[in-house]
mmCIF file of C-alpha atoms in Angstrom:
data_model
loop_
_atom_site.group_PDB
_atom_site.id
_atom_site.type_symbol
_atom_site.label_atom_id
_atom_site.label_comp_id
_atom_site.label_asym_id
_atom_site.label_seq_id
_atom_site.Cartn_x
_atom_site.Cartn_y
_atom_site.Cartn_z
ATOM 1 C CA MET N 7 13.940 -1.876 -19.388
ATOM 2 C CA ILE N 8 12.576 -0.995 -22.796
ATOM 3 C CA THR N 9 10.392 1.925 -23.851
ATOM 4 C CA LEU N 10 7.411 0.981 -25.980
ATOM 5 C CA THR N 11 5.434 2.885 -28.596
ATOM 6 C CA ALA N 12 2.240 2.080 -30.441
ATOM 7 C CA ASP N 13 4.411 1.133 -33.427
ATOM 8 C CA ASP N 14 6.368 -1.615 -31.648
ATOM 9 C CA PHE N 15 3.960 -2.730 -28.903
ATOM 10 C CA ASP N 16 2.615 -5.792 -30.724
ATOM 11 C CA GLU N 17 6.086 -6.988 -31.754
ATOM 12 C CA GLN N 18 7.786 -6.358 -28.387
ATOM 13 C CA VAL N 19 4.937 -7.520 -26.129
ATOM 14 C CA LEU N 20 2.362 -9.679 -27.869
ATOM 15 C CA ARG N 21 4.887 -11.694 -29.910
ATOM 16 C CA SER N 22 7.511 -11.967 -27.164
ATOM 17 C CA GLY N 23 8.776 -15.414 -26.257
ATOM 18 C CA THR N 24 9.214 -14.371 -22.623
ATOM 19 C CA PRO N 25 6.754 -12.794 -20.188
ATOM 20 C CA VAL N 26 6.579 -9.000 -20.463
ATOM 21 C CA LEU N 27 5.651 -6.665 -17.617
ATOM 22 C CA VAL N 28 4.330 -3.422 -19.117
ATOM 23 C CA ASP N 29 4.256 -0.303 -16.958
ATOM 24 C CA PHE N 30 1.521 2.058 -18.206
ATOM 25 C CA TRP N 31 2.585 5.440 -16.806
ATOM 26 C CA THR N 32 2.247 9.212 -17.253
ATOM 27 C CA GLU N 33 4.582 12.148 -16.598
ATOM 28 C CA TRP N 34 2.232 13.770 -14.083
ATOM 29 C CA CYS N 35 1.857 10.647 -11.902
ATOM 30 C CA PRO N 36 3.927 10.736 -8.652
ATOM 31 C CA PRO N 37 3.419 6.992 -7.915
ATOM 32 C CA CYS N 38 4.701 6.255 -11.433
ATOM 33 C CA LYS N 39 7.935 8.048 -10.563
ATOM 34 C CA MET N 40 8.159 6.162 -7.265
ATOM 35 C CA ILE N 41 7.866 2.742 -8.894
ATOM 36 C CA ALA N 42 10.233 3.425 -11.827
ATOM 37 C CA PRO N 43 13.469 2.624 -9.918
ATOM 38 C CA ILE N 44 11.911 -0.574 -8.559
ATOM 39 C CA LEU N 45 11.032 -1.696 -12.080
ATOM 40 C CA GLU N 46 14.582 -0.887 -13.219
ATOM 41 C CA GLU N 47 15.913 -3.150 -10.447
ATOM 42 C CA ILE N 48 13.552 -5.961 -11.385
ATOM 43 C CA SER N 49 14.599 -5.602 -15.020
ATOM 44 C CA ARG N 50 18.293 -5.859 -14.112
ATOM 45 C CA GLU N 51 17.839 -8.774 -11.722
ATOM 46 C CA TYR N 52 15.359 -10.884 -13.702
ATOM 47 C CA GLY N 53 15.895 -9.723 -17.287
ATOM 48 C CA ASP N 54 16.763 -13.232 -18.423
ATOM 49 C CA ARG N 55 13.256 -14.440 -17.432
ATOM 50 C CA LEU N 56 11.128 -11.315 -17.619
ATOM 51 C CA THR N 57 11.128 -8.321 -19.936
ATOM 52 C CA VAL N 58 10.165 -5.072 -18.221
ATOM 53 C CA ALA N 59 8.830 -2.353 -20.479
ATOM 54 C CA LYS N 60 7.173 1.011 -20.087
ATOM 55 C CA LEU N 61 4.579 2.774 -22.191
ATOM 56 C CA ASN N 62 3.635 6.428 -21.763
ATOM 57 C CA ALA N 63 -0.165 6.211 -21.746
ATOM 58 C CA GLU N 64 -0.632 9.875 -22.667
ATOM 59 C CA GLU N 65 1.515 9.524 -25.766
ATOM 60 C CA HIS N 66 -0.124 6.221 -26.771
ATOM 61 C CA PRO N 67 -3.685 6.321 -25.386
ATOM 62 C CA GLU N 68 -4.952 3.772 -27.900
ATOM 63 C CA ILE N 69 -2.836 1.044 -26.292
ATOM 64 C CA ALA N 70 -3.914 2.014 -22.759
ATOM 65 C CA GLN N 71 -7.555 2.011 -23.865
ATOM 66 C CA ARG N 72 -7.163 -1.374 -25.553
ATOM 67 C CA TYR N 73 -6.242 -2.879 -22.173
ATOM 68 C CA GLY N 74 -8.697 -0.909 -20.038
ATOM 69 C CA VAL N 75 -6.047 1.063 -18.203
ATOM 70 C CA LEU N 76 -7.796 3.691 -16.086
ATOM 71 C CA GLY N 77 -5.346 4.418 -13.257
ATOM 72 C CA PHE N 78 -1.612 4.940 -13.105
ATOM 73 C CA PRO N 79 0.657 3.201 -12.745
ATOM 74 C CA THR N 80 -0.934 0.046 -14.109
ATOM 75 C CA LEU N 81 1.329 -2.960 -14.596
ATOM 76 C CA ASN N 82 0.102 -5.618 -17.008
ATOM 77 C CA LEU N 83 1.905 -8.933 -17.202
ATOM 78 C CA PHE N 84 1.653 -10.442 -20.680
ATOM 79 C CA GLN N 85 2.327 -14.084 -21.526
ATOM 80 C CA ASN N 86 1.777 -15.485 -25.011
ATOM 81 C CA GLY N 87 0.097 -12.237 -26.074
ATOM 82 C CA GLU N 88 -2.464 -12.233 -23.252
ATOM 83 C CA VAL N 89 -2.734 -10.237 -20.029
ATOM 84 C CA VAL N 90 -2.394 -12.761 -17.216
ATOM 85 C CA GLN N 91 -2.184 -10.274 -14.363
ATOM 86 C CA GLN N 92 -2.886 -6.604 -13.726
ATOM 87 C CA ILE N 93 -1.493 -4.600 -10.802
ATOM 88 C CA VAL N 94 -2.826 -1.079 -10.274
ATOM 89 C CA GLY N 95 -0.854 1.375 -8.153
ATOM 90 C CA ALA N 96 2.685 1.535 -6.852
ATOM 91 C CA ARG N 97 3.844 -1.374 -4.688
ATOM 92 C CA PRO N 98 7.056 -2.204 -2.848
ATOM 93 C CA LYS N 99 9.460 -4.477 -4.700
ATOM 94 C CA ARG N 100 8.722 -7.494 -2.497
ATOM 95 C CA GLN N 101 4.972 -7.215 -3.167
ATOM 96 C CA LEU N 102 5.541 -6.892 -6.905
ATOM 97 C CA LEU N 103 7.802 -9.932 -6.985
ATOM 98 C CA GLY N 104 5.301 -11.888 -4.916
ATOM 99 C CA ALA N 105 2.486 -11.003 -7.300
ATOM 100 C CA LEU N 106 4.556 -11.913 -10.364
ATOM 101 C CA SER N 107 5.913 -15.170 -8.942
ATOM 102 C CA GLY N 108 2.644 -16.953 -9.720
ATOM 103 C CA HIS N 109 3.405 -16.512 -13.416
ATOM 104 C CA VAL N 110 7.171 -16.093 -13.692
ATOM 105 C CA ASP N 111 9.938 -18.129 -12.065
ATOM 106 C CA LEU N 112 11.748 -15.516 -10.000
ATOM 107 C CA THR N 113 13.798 -17.860 -7.824
#
């Protein structure tokens, strides 16, 4: 899992050749802490097909605002520089994988 900043967001996410799941999170958000280990697992298991990244929305509010992020955690799936799916709130791993499987081959 990679940590993003405003300086490398465009390069790491918008210009990526693979789908990128971006976790918009904050330090004060308990559900963000709950979902972090799940995202680490997904990154380890599917890293060859999906890049998982996190962006602290308080440190980089301009990026969160650009994508209309209002609640935390918000997970945006980017493909070819575009958001193709948005998931708001913590979810169990199986639900996350199910939601992503419409866009990423996770078999």
